[in-house]
CSV table of C-alpha atoms in Angstrom, one decimal:
chain,number,residue,atom,x,y,z
F,82,MET,CA,-23.1,-8.7,-3.1
F,83,LYS,CA,-21.3,-11.6,-2.4
F,84,PHE,CA,-18.4,-13.4,-4.6
F,85,THR,CA,-17.6,-16.4,-2.9
F,86,ALA,CA,-14.4,-19.0,-3.7
F,87,GLU,CA,-16.3,-20.8,-6.4
F,88,MET,CA,-17.5,-17.4,-8.1
F,89,ILE,CA,-14.4,-16.2,-8.1
F,90,ALA,CA,-12.3,-18.7,-9.7
F,91,SER,CA,-14.6,-19.2,-12.1
F,92,MET,CA,-14.6,-15.7,-13.3
F,93,GLU,CA,-12.9,-14.1,-16.7
F,94,LYS,CA,-9.3,-14.0,-16.3
F,95,GLU,CA,-9.0,-10.4,-16.7
F,96,ALA,CA,-11.8,-9.8,-14.6
F,97,ARG,CA,-10.7,-11.6,-11.6
F,98,ARG,CA,-7.3,-10.3,-11.8
F,99,ARG,CA,-8.5,-6.7,-11.7
F,100,LEU,CA,-10.9,-7.7,-8.9
F,101,ILE,CA,-8.2,-9.0,-6.8
F,102,ASN,CA,-5.8,-6.2,-7.7
F,103,CYS,CA,-8.6,-4.0,-5.9
F,104,LEU,CA,-8.9,-5.2,-3.1
F,105,ALA,CA,-6.9,-4.1,-0.5
F,106,GLY,CA,-7.5,-0.8,-1.3
F,107,PHE,CA,-5.6,2.3,-2.4
F,108,LYS,CA,-2.1,1.6,-3.4
F,109,SER,CA,1.1,4.0,-3.6
F,110,ALA,CA,2.4,5.4,-6.4
F,111,ASN,CA,5.8,5.0,-7.4
F,112,LEU,CA,8.6,5.3,-9.8
F,113,ILE,CA,11.6,2.5,-9.5
F,114,GLY,CA,14.4,3.9,-11.4
F,115,THR,CA,17.7,1.8,-12.2
F,116,VAL,CA,20.2,1.3,-13.9
F,117,SER,CA,21.4,-2.3,-16.6
F,118,PRO,CA,24.9,-3.0,-16.6
F,119,ASP,CA,25.3,-1.6,-19.6
F,120,GLY,CA,24.4,1.6,-18.4
F,121,ILE,CA,20.7,1.9,-19.6
F,122,PRO,CA,19.1,4.0,-17.0
F,123,ASN,CA,15.5,2.1,-16.9
F,124,VAL,CA,12.0,3.3,-15.0
F,125,ALA,CA,9.4,1.2,-14.0
F,126,ILE,CA,6.1,2.1,-12.3
F,127,PHE,CA,5.1,0.1,-9.0
F,128,ASN,CA,1.9,-0.3,-7.0
F,129,SER,CA,3.3,-2.3,-4.0
F,130,VAL,CA,6.1,0.0,-2.8
F,131,ILE,CA,5.5,-0.7,1.3
F,132,HIS,CA,7.3,0.7,4.3
F,133,LEU,CA,8.6,-2.2,6.0
F,134,GLY,CA,10.3,-0.4,9.3
F,135,ALA,CA,11.5,2.6,10.8
F,136,ASP,CA,14.5,1.1,12.5
F,137,PRO,CA,16.2,0.3,10.4
F,138,ALA,CA,14.6,2.2,7.9
F,139,LEU,CA,13.7,-0.3,5.7
F,140,ILE,CA,10.8,-0.4,2.5
F,141,GLY,CA,9.8,-3.1,0.0
F,142,PHE,CA,7.9,-3.8,-2.7
F,143,ILE,CA,6.6,-7.1,-4.5
F,144,GLN,CA,8.0,-8.5,-7.9
F,145,ARG,CA,5.9,-10.2,-10.3
F,146,PRO,CA,7.3,-13.4,-11.5
F,147,ALA,CA,8.3,-13.0,-15.3
F,148,SER,CA,6.7,-9.5,-15.6
F,149,VAL,CA,8.1,-6.8,-17.7
F,150,GLU,CA,9.5,-4.9,-14.7
F,151,ARG,CA,11.6,-7.8,-14.1
F,152,HIS,CA,14.4,-5.4,-15.6
F,153,THR,CA,13.7,-3.4,-12.6
F,154,TYR,CA,14.7,-6.6,-10.6
F,155,GLU,CA,17.7,-8.1,-13.0
F,156,ASN,CA,19.1,-4.3,-12.4
F,157,ILE,CA,18.6,-3.7,-8.9
F,158,LYS,CA,20.6,-7.5,-8.0
F,159,ALA,CA,23.2,-6.4,-10.9
F,160,THR,CA,23.6,-3.3,-9.5
F,161,GLY,CA,22.7,-2.9,-5.6
F,162,TYR,CA,21.8,0.7,-5.8
F,163,TYR,CA,17.6,1.8,-6.7
F,164,THR,CA,15.6,5.2,-6.7
F,165,ILE,CA,12.0,5.0,-5.7
F,166,ASN,CA,10.2,8.3,-6.8
F,167,GLN,CA,6.9,9.4,-5.7
F,168,VAL,CA,4.4,9.6,-8.4
F,169,ASN,CA,2.6,13.0,-8.8
F,170,LYS,CA,0.1,14.2,-10.5
F,171,ASP,CA,1.3,16.0,-13.4
F,172,ILE,CA,3.4,12.9,-14.7
F,173,VAL,CA,0.5,9.6,-14.3
F,174,LYS,CA,1.2,9.7,-18.2
F,175,GLN,CA,4.1,9.7,-18.4
F,176,ALA,CA,4.2,7.3,-15.1
F,177,HIS,CA,2.0,4.3,-16.5
F,178,GLN,CA,3.1,4.6,-19.6
F,179,THR,CA,6.1,2.9,-18.3
F,180,SER,CA,4.1,0.0,-18.0
F,181,ALA,CA,4.9,-0.4,-21.6
F,182,ARG,CA,7.2,-3.8,-22.8
F,183,TYR,CA,10.0,-1.6,-23.8
F,184,THR,CA,13.2,-3.9,-24.9
F,185,ARG,CA,16.1,-3.9,-22.6
F,186,GLU,CA,18.1,-1.6,-24.8
F,187,GLN,CA,15.1,1.2,-25.2
F,188,SER,CA,15.7,3.7,-21.8
F,189,GLU,CA,11.8,4.2,-20.6
F,190,PHE,CA,13.0,7.1,-19.5
F,191,GLN,CA,13.3,8.4,-23.3
F,192,HIS,CA,10.1,6.4,-24.7
F,193,VAL,CA,7.9,8.5,-21.8
F,194,GLY,CA,9.3,11.9,-21.5
F,195,LEU,CA,10.6,11.7,-17.9
F,196,THR,CA,14.3,13.1,-16.9
F,197,PRO,CA,17.0,11.1,-15.3
F,198,TYR,CA,19.0,12.6,-12.6
F,199,PHE,CA,22.0,11.1,-11.3
F,200,MET,CA,23.3,11.8,-7.6
F,201,PHE,CA,27.6,11.3,-7.0
F,202,ASN,CA,26.6,8.5,-4.7
F,203,ASN,CA,23.9,6.3,-6.2
F,204,PRO,CA,24.6,4.4,-9.6
F,205,ALA,CA,20.7,4.4,-10.3
F,206,PRO,CA,19.1,7.2,-11.5
F,207,TYR,CA,16.1,9.3,-9.8
F,208,VAL,CA,13.2,10.6,-11.3
F,209,LYS,CA,13.4,14.6,-11.9
F,210,GLU,CA,10.0,15.1,-12.2
F,211,SER,CA,9.0,13.8,-8.7
F,212,ARG,CA,8.8,15.5,-5.6
F,213,LEU,CA,9.6,13.1,-3.3
F,214,ARG,CA,12.7,11.0,-4.0
F,215,VAL,CA,14.2,8.0,-2.0
F,216,GLY,CA,17.6,6.5,-2.6
F,217,CYS,CA,18.1,2.8,-1.6
F,218,LYS,CA,20.6,0.1,-1.4
F,219,PHE,CA,19.8,-3.4,-1.7
F,220,LYS,CA,19.3,-5.4,1.3
F,221,GLY,CA,17.5,-8.5,0.2
F,222,GLU,CA,15.0,-10.6,-1.3
F,223,ILE,CA,12.5,-13.0,0.7
F,224,PRO,CA,10.8,-15.5,-1.4
F,225,ILE,CA,6.8,-15.8,-1.3
F,226,PRO,CA,6.4,-19.6,-1.9
F,227,TYR,CA,2.6,-19.0,-2.8
F,228,ASN,CA,2.9,-17.8,-6.0
F,229,ASP,CA,6.3,-17.2,-6.8
F,230,THR,CA,6.4,-13.7,-6.1
F,231,ILE,CA,9.6,-11.5,-4.2
F,232,LEU,CA,9.1,-9.0,-1.3
F,233,VAL,CA,12.2,-7.3,-2.5
F,234,VAL,CA,13.9,-4.9,0.2
F,235,GLY,CA,15.7,-1.7,0.2
F,236,GLU,CA,17.8,0.2,2.8
F,237,ILE,CA,16.8,3.6,2.6
F,238,MET,CA,20.7,5.5,2.0
F,239,GLU,CA,18.7,9.3,1.0
F,240,ILE,CA,16.2,11.6,0.8
F,241,TRP,CA,15.2,14.4,-1.3
F,242,SER,CA,12.7,16.1,-1.1
F,243,GLU,CA,10.8,19.6,-3.0
F,244,GLN,CA,10.3,22.4,0.1
F,245,GLY,CA,7.4,22.2,2.1
F,246,ILE,CA,7.3,19.0,1.5
F,247,ILE,CA,8.9,16.9,4.9
F,248,GLN,CA,7.6,18.8,8.2
F,249,GLU,CA,9.8,19.4,11.5
F,250,ASP,CA,8.3,16.5,12.7
F,251,GLY,CA,9.1,14.7,10.3
F,252,PHE,CA,5.3,14.1,8.4
F,253,ILE,CA,5.5,13.8,4.8
F,254,ASP,CA,3.0,16.2,3.1
F,255,LEU,CA,2.1,13.8,0.2
F,256,VAL,CA,-1.2,15.7,-0.6
F,257,ASN,CA,1.4,19.0,-1.3
F,258,ALA,CA,3.5,16.4,-3.1
F,259,GLY,CA,1.2,15.9,-5.8
F,260,ALA,CA,1.4,12.2,-4.4
F,261,VAL,CA,-1.4,10.5,-6.4
F,262,ALA,CA,-3.6,7.2,-4.9
F,263,ILE,CA,-3.7,3.8,-7.8
F,264,THR,CA,-6.6,1.4,-7.8
F,265,GLY,CA,-5.9,-1.8,-9.5
F,266,LEU,CA,-3.6,-1.4,-12.5
F,267,ASP,CA,-4.5,1.7,-13.9
F,268,THR,CA,-6.2,4.2,-12.2
F,269,TYR,CA,-4.7,7.2,-10.3
F,270,HIS,CA,-6.3,9.0,-8.2
F,271,PRO,CA,-5.8,12.7,-7.0
F,272,VAL,CA,-6.0,12.8,-2.9
F,273,ASN,CA,-7.4,15.2,-0.5
F,274,GLU,CA,-6.3,16.8,2.4
F,275,GLY,CA,-6.6,14.7,5.0
F,276,VAL,CA,-7.8,14.7,9.0
F,277,ARG,CA,-4.7,14.0,11.2
F,278,LEU,CA,-5.8,11.9,14.3
F,279,ARG,CA,-3.6,12.1,17.7
F,280,TYR,CA,-2.1,9.3,19.0
F,281,ALA,CA,-4.9,7.1,20.3
F,282,LYS,CA,-5.5,5.6,24.0
F,283,PRO,CA,-8.2,3.6,25.1
F,284,ASP,CA,-9.4,6.5,28.1
F,285,LEU,CA,-9.5,9.2,25.3
F,286,ALA,CA,-11.8,10.2,22.7
F,287,PRO,CA,-10.8,10.7,18.6
F,288,GLU,CA,-9.6,13.6,18.4
F,289,GLU,CA,-8.2,16.1,15.1
F,290,ILE,CA,-4.5,17.5,15.4
F,291,GLU,CA,-3.4,20.3,13.0
F,292,ILE,CA,-1.8,19.1,9.5
F,293,LYS,CA,0.5,22.1,9.4
F,294,ARG,CA,1.2,24.0,5.8
F,295,TRP,CA,4.5,26.0,5.2
W,224,MET,CA,16.4,19.3,1.1
W,225,LYS,CA,18.1,16.2,0.9
W,226,PHE,CA,18.0,14.3,4.2
W,227,THR,CA,21.2,11.1,4.1
W,228,ALA,CA,21.0,8.1,5.8
W,229,GLU,CA,23.3,10.0,9.4
W,230,MET,CA,20.7,12.9,9.5
W,231,ILE,CA,17.9,10.2,9.6
W,232,ALA,CA,19.7,8.2,11.7
W,233,SER,CA,20.2,11.0,13.8
W,234,MET,CA,16.5,12.4,13.7
W,235,GLU,CA,14.5,12.5,17.3
W,236,LYS,CA,12.8,8.9,17.2
W,237,GLU,CA,9.4,10.1,16.6
W,238,ALA,CA,9.6,12.4,13.8
W,239,ARG,CA,11.8,9.4,12.5
W,240,ARG,CA,9.5,6.9,12.5
W,241,ARG,CA,7.1,9.6,11.3
W,242,LEU,CA,9.2,10.2,8.0
W,243,ILE,CA,10.1,6.3,7.4
W,244,ASN,CA,6.5,5.6,7.8
W,245,CYS,CA,5.2,7.9,5.0
W,246,LEU,CA,7.9,7.4,2.9
W,247,ALA,CA,6.3,4.8,0.2
W,248,GLY,CA,3.3,7.3,-0.4
W,249,PHE,CA,-0.5,6.6,0.1
W,250,LYS,CA,-0.9,2.7,2.3
W,251,SER,CA,-5.3,1.5,2.2
W,252,ALA,CA,-6.9,1.6,5.6
W,253,ASN,CA,-8.4,-1.6,6.8
W,254,LEU,CA,-9.7,-3.3,9.8
W,255,ILE,CA,-8.9,-6.6,10.5
W,256,GLY,CA,-11.6,-8.6,12.4
W,257,THR,CA,-11.2,-11.6,14.2
W,258,VAL,CA,-12.1,-13.4,16.8
W,259,SER,CA,-10.2,-15.2,20.1
W,260,PRO,CA,-10.4,-18.7,20.9
W,261,ASP,CA,-12.8,-17.8,24.2
W,262,GLY,CA,-15.0,-15.6,22.2
W,263,ILE,CA,-13.8,-11.9,22.2
W,264,PRO,CA,-14.6,-10.3,18.5
W,265,ASN,CA,-11.2,-8.0,17.9
W,266,VAL,CA,-11.1,-5.8,15.4
W,267,ALA,CA,-7.6,-3.6,14.9
W,268,ILE,CA,-6.6,-1.0,11.9
W,269,PHE,CA,-4.3,-2.1,9.7
W,270,ASN,CA,-2.0,0.7,7.1
W,271,SER,CA,0.0,-2.4,5.5
W,272,VAL,CA,-2.2,-4.8,3.4
W,273,ILE,CA,-1.5,-5.0,0.7
W,274,HIS,CA,-2.7,-7.0,-3.1
W,275,LEU,CA,-0.1,-10.1,-3.2
W,276,GLY,CA,-1.5,-12.5,-6.3
W,277,ALA,CA,-4.5,-12.7,-8.2
W,278,ASP,CA,-4.2,-16.5,-9.1
W,279,PRO,CA,-4.6,-18.0,-6.5
W,280,ALA,CA,-6.3,-15.0,-4.8
W,281,LEU,CA,-3.8,-13.5,-2.3
W,282,ILE,CA,-3.5,-10.5,0.1
W,283,GLY,CA,-0.9,-9.9,3.0
W,284,PHE,CA,-0.7,-7.7,5.9
W,285,ILE,CA,2.8,-6.7,7.7
W,286,GLN,CA,2.4,-7.6,11.1
W,287,ARG,CA,5.3,-5.7,13.3
W,288,PRO,CA,7.1,-7.3,16.7
W,289,ALA,CA,5.2,-6.8,19.6
W,290,SER,CA,2.9,-4.2,19.0
W,291,VAL,CA,-1.0,-3.8,20.2
W,292,GLU,CA,-1.7,-5.3,16.6
W,293,ARG,CA,-0.9,-8.2,18.5
W,294,HIS,CA,-3.6,-9.8,19.5
W,295,THR,CA,-5.0,-9.8,15.9
W,296,TYR,CA,-2.3,-11.7,15.1
W,297,GLU,CA,-3.0,-14.3,18.0
W,298,ASN,CA,-6.4,-14.8,16.6
W,299,ILE,CA,-5.2,-15.7,13.6
W,300,LYS,CA,-2.8,-18.4,14.6
W,301,ALA,CA,-5.4,-19.6,16.8
W,302,THR,CA,-8.6,-19.8,15.0
W,303,GLY,CA,-7.1,-19.7,11.1
W,304,TYR,CA,-10.3,-17.2,9.9
W,305,TYR,CA,-10.3,-12.9,9.5
W,306,THR,CA,-11.7,-10.5,7.8
W,307,ILE,CA,-10.8,-7.4,6.2
W,308,ASN,CA,-12.9,-4.8,6.2
W,309,GLN,CA,-12.0,-1.5,3.9
W,310,VAL,CA,-12.7,2.0,6.0
W,311,ASN,CA,-14.5,4.3,4.4
W,312,LYS,CA,-15.0,8.2,5.7
W,313,ASP,CA,-17.5,7.5,8.0
W,314,ILE,CA,-15.6,5.6,10.0
W,315,VAL,CA,-12.2,7.4,10.3
W,316,LYS,CA,-12.9,8.0,14.0
W,317,GLN,CA,-13.6,4.7,14.9
W,318,ALA,CA,-11.2,2.6,12.6
W,319,HIS,CA,-8.6,5.1,14.0
W,320,GLN,CA,-9.8,4.2,18.1
W,321,THR,CA,-9.0,0.7,17.3
W,322,SER,CA,-5.1,1.6,17.5
W,323,ALA,CA,-5.8,2.1,21.2
W,324,ARG,CA,-4.2,-0.6,23.6
W,325,TYR,CA,-7.2,-2.0,24.8
W,326,THR,CA,-6.7,-5.0,26.6
W,327,ARG,CA,-7.4,-8.4,25.3
W,328,GLU,CA,-10.9,-8.9,27.1
W,329,GLN,CA,-11.8,-5.9,25.8
W,330,SER,CA,-14.0,-6.3,22.6
W,331,GLU,CA,-12.5,-2.5,20.6
W,332,PHE,CA,-16.0,-3.0,18.7
W,333,GLN,CA,-17.6,-2.2,22.0
W,334,HIS,CA,-15.5,0.2,23.1
W,335,VAL,CA,-14.8,2.3,19.4
W,336,GLY,CA,-19.0,1.8,18.1
W,337,LEU,CA,-18.1,-0.6,15.2
W,338,THR,CA,-20.6,-3.4,14.8
W,339,PRO,CA,-19.2,-7.6,14.4
W,340,TYR,CA,-21.1,-9.1,11.6
W,341,PHE,CA,-21.3,-12.9,11.7
W,342,MET,CA,-21.3,-14.8,8.4
W,343,PHE,CA,-21.8,-18.6,8.6
W,344,ASN,CA,-19.3,-20.0,6.7
W,345,ASN,CA,-16.2,-17.6,8.6
W,346,PRO,CA,-15.3,-17.8,12.3
W,347,ALA,CA,-14.1,-13.8,12.5
W,348,PRO,CA,-16.2,-10.7,12.5
W,349,TYR,CA,-17.0,-8.6,9.9
W,350,VAL,CA,-17.4,-5.0,10.5
W,351,LYS,CA,-20.9,-4.2,9.6
W,352,GLU,CA,-20.1,-0.2,8.9
W,353,SER,CA,-17.8,-1.1,6.0
W,354,ARG,CA,-18.9,-1.1,2.6
W,355,LEU,CA,-16.4,-3.5,1.3
W,356,ARG,CA,-15.1,-6.9,3.3
W,357,VAL,CA,-13.3,-9.7,2.1
W,358,GLY,CA,-13.0,-12.9,4.0
W,359,CYS,CA,-9.7,-14.4,4.8
W,360,LYS,CA,-8.4,-18.1,5.4
W,361,PHE,CA,-4.5,-18.0,7.4
W,362,LYS,CA,-1.9,-19.5,4.6
W,363,GLY,CA,0.9,-18.7,5.8
W,364,GLU,CA,3.6,-16.5,7.3
W,365,ILE,CA,7.1,-15.4,5.9
W,366,PRO,CA,9.7,-13.7,8.5
W,367,ILE,CA,11.1,-11.0,7.6
W,368,PRO,CA,14.3,-11.2,9.1
W,369,TYR,CA,15.8,-7.9,8.8
W,370,ASN,CA,13.7,-6.1,11.4
W,371,ASP,CA,11.5,-9.1,12.9
W,372,THR,CA,8.5,-8.2,10.7
W,373,ILE,CA,6.0,-10.7,9.0
W,374,LEU,CA,4.3,-11.0,6.3
W,375,VAL,CA,0.9,-12.6,7.0
W,376,VAL,CA,-0.8,-14.3,3.7
W,377,GLY,CA,-4.2,-14.8,3.4
W,378,GLU,CA,-6.5,-16.8,0.7
W,379,ILE,CA,-9.4,-15.2,-0.4
W,380,MET,CA,-12.7,-17.1,0.8
W,381,GLU,CA,-15.2,-14.7,-0.3
W,382,ILE,CA,-16.0,-10.6,-1.0
W,383,TRP,CA,-19.4,-9.2,0.1
W,384,SER,CA,-19.8,-5.4,-1.3
W,385,GLU,CA,-22.6,-2.9,-1.1
W,386,GLN,CA,-24.3,-2.6,-4.6
W,387,GLY,CA,-22.5,-0.2,-7.4
W,388,ILE,CA,-18.8,-1.2,-5.8
W,389,ILE,CA,-18.0,-4.3,-7.7
W,390,GLN,CA,-18.0,-3.3,-11.7
W,391,GLU,CA,-18.9,-6.1,-14.2
W,392,ASP,CA,-15.1,-6.3,-15.5
W,393,GLY,CA,-14.3,-6.7,-11.9
W,394,PHE,CA,-12.9,-2.9,-11.3
W,395,ILE,CA,-13.6,-1.8,-7.8
W,396,ASP,CA,-14.8,1.7,-7.4
W,397,LEU,CA,-13.2,2.5,-4.0
W,398,VAL,CA,-14.3,6.0,-4.5
W,399,ASN,CA,-18.0,4.9,-4.6
W,400,ALA,CA,-17.2,2.7,-1.4
W,401,GLY,CA,-16.2,5.6,0.4
W,402,ALA,CA,-12.4,4.1,0.7
W,403,VAL,CA,-10.0,6.4,2.4
W,404,ALA,CA,-6.4,6.6,1.8
W,405,ILE,CA,-3.7,7.2,4.7
W,406,THR,CA,-0.4,9.1,5.0
W,407,GLY,CA,1.9,7.7,7.5
W,408,LEU,CA,0.2,6.2,10.9
W,409,ASP,CA,-2.5,9.5,11.6
W,410,THR,CA,-4.0,10.9,8.4
W,411,TYR,CA,-6.8,10.1,7.1
W,412,HIS,CA,-7.9,11.6,3.0
W,413,PRO,CA,-10.7,11.5,1.1
W,414,VAL,CA,-9.6,10.4,-2.1
W,415,ASN,CA,-10.9,11.7,-5.6
W,416,GLU,CA,-12.0,10.3,-8.5
W,417,GLY,CA,-9.3,9.1,-11.0
W,418,VAL,CA,-8.4,8.6,-14.7
W,419,ARG,CA,-8.3,5.7,-15.8
W,420,LEU,CA,-5.8,4.5,-18.5
W,421,ARG,CA,-5.7,2.7,-21.2
W,422,TYR,CA,-3.1,-1.0,-20.8
W,423,ALA,CA,0.1,0.3,-22.1
W,424,LYS,CA,2.0,-0.6,-25.0
W,425,PRO,CA,5.1,1.0,-26.3
W,426,ASP,CA,3.7,2.2,-29.3
W,427,LEU,CA,0.6,3.8,-28.7
W,428,ALA,CA,0.8,6.9,-26.2
W,429,PRO,CA,-1.5,7.3,-23.2
W,430,GLU,CA,-5.4,7.0,-23.2
W,431,GLU,CA,-8.2,7.4,-20.6
W,432,ILE,CA,-10.5,4.9,-20.2
W,433,GLU,CA,-14.3,5.2,-19.0
W,434,ILE,CA,-15.0,4.8,-15.6
W,435,LYS,CA,-18.7,3.3,-15.7
W,436,ARG,CA,-20.5,4.2,-13.1
W,437,TRP,CA,-23.9,2.4,-11.2
């Protein structure tokens, strides 16, 4: 099947949005926790959190213009801090429900049934039900001029994980963390154990290396 | 387990790189096809391809500074075109092997065992073994000043898929496309069928909707 640019442009709006949203492949599922200047804890799902670099340790996400997720962005700009909490299989429905348009005065935590968890050195709430959580400090924002989205960049302040998820060599066992992958805007997939391959060199055939379990 | 910023900074370099690379969660697996100005087809794996917006239809990826993937970037800048090809379970080893440091004169297609596939309106090669392929036109690049990476932005020109992958409502059945998810830099996961949830509203409980199969 071929879809030309003209065919894509003439698609019904919701179908085109769904198609383009799915096109890059599987996405990460994260809950971003923030707090408003008047103390209301906010949590919202994002499927656009991405690795930006290891040294310095930076993580990014795409902020869409004028969306429901805007509370997250405004709280980050006002307070300078946020948390990124990996969604696991047990909290998929609660995580998805955070995308509903709650008002600024409503805490999604309370409405969807997730538990805010505060640590002393980050004013933003973590999600207690997540097994892998990252504390972030706002580093800066990069406007994407072609569609008025923003790449929000954060410095990694700290990482909290349950036992058995972060291994000695730094590998994170996302399967053991129960992490899910997202298609498009609404579909959440359990992920199977994978194959880990040796660092590739031109003169060596690909070879599996062991994924250690605790 | 808690890792503070100080603990992360003092980790052995490769372990830190691995840890931070895994932190955002599962990533997409795509092969980017390009052609050099002197006609050598190039293909390289990227785990950073992301959705940027549906209208206009834009897709992005992160280009790291001075990496092996640089051939891809240079070819895109020189020719203006590239292809994004979803990695499936059957070509994981070949896809990973494209990350080896082949020289500019070596075509990865030939060395790893993938087949370049040319369409008349895009000078860059598609990967024949992929079941979901996107033709892109270079739109622009956005420098990320904090670590000298670049967000490369492309316009979607056309989409090629096998039957049964793109559904009438625009949903892409990535599981049926055999698409895999990546942890970090080296681990490739098969993905299970997921649950698709209804558009969330504050006054409605989350509800599953059917994923149609062909």
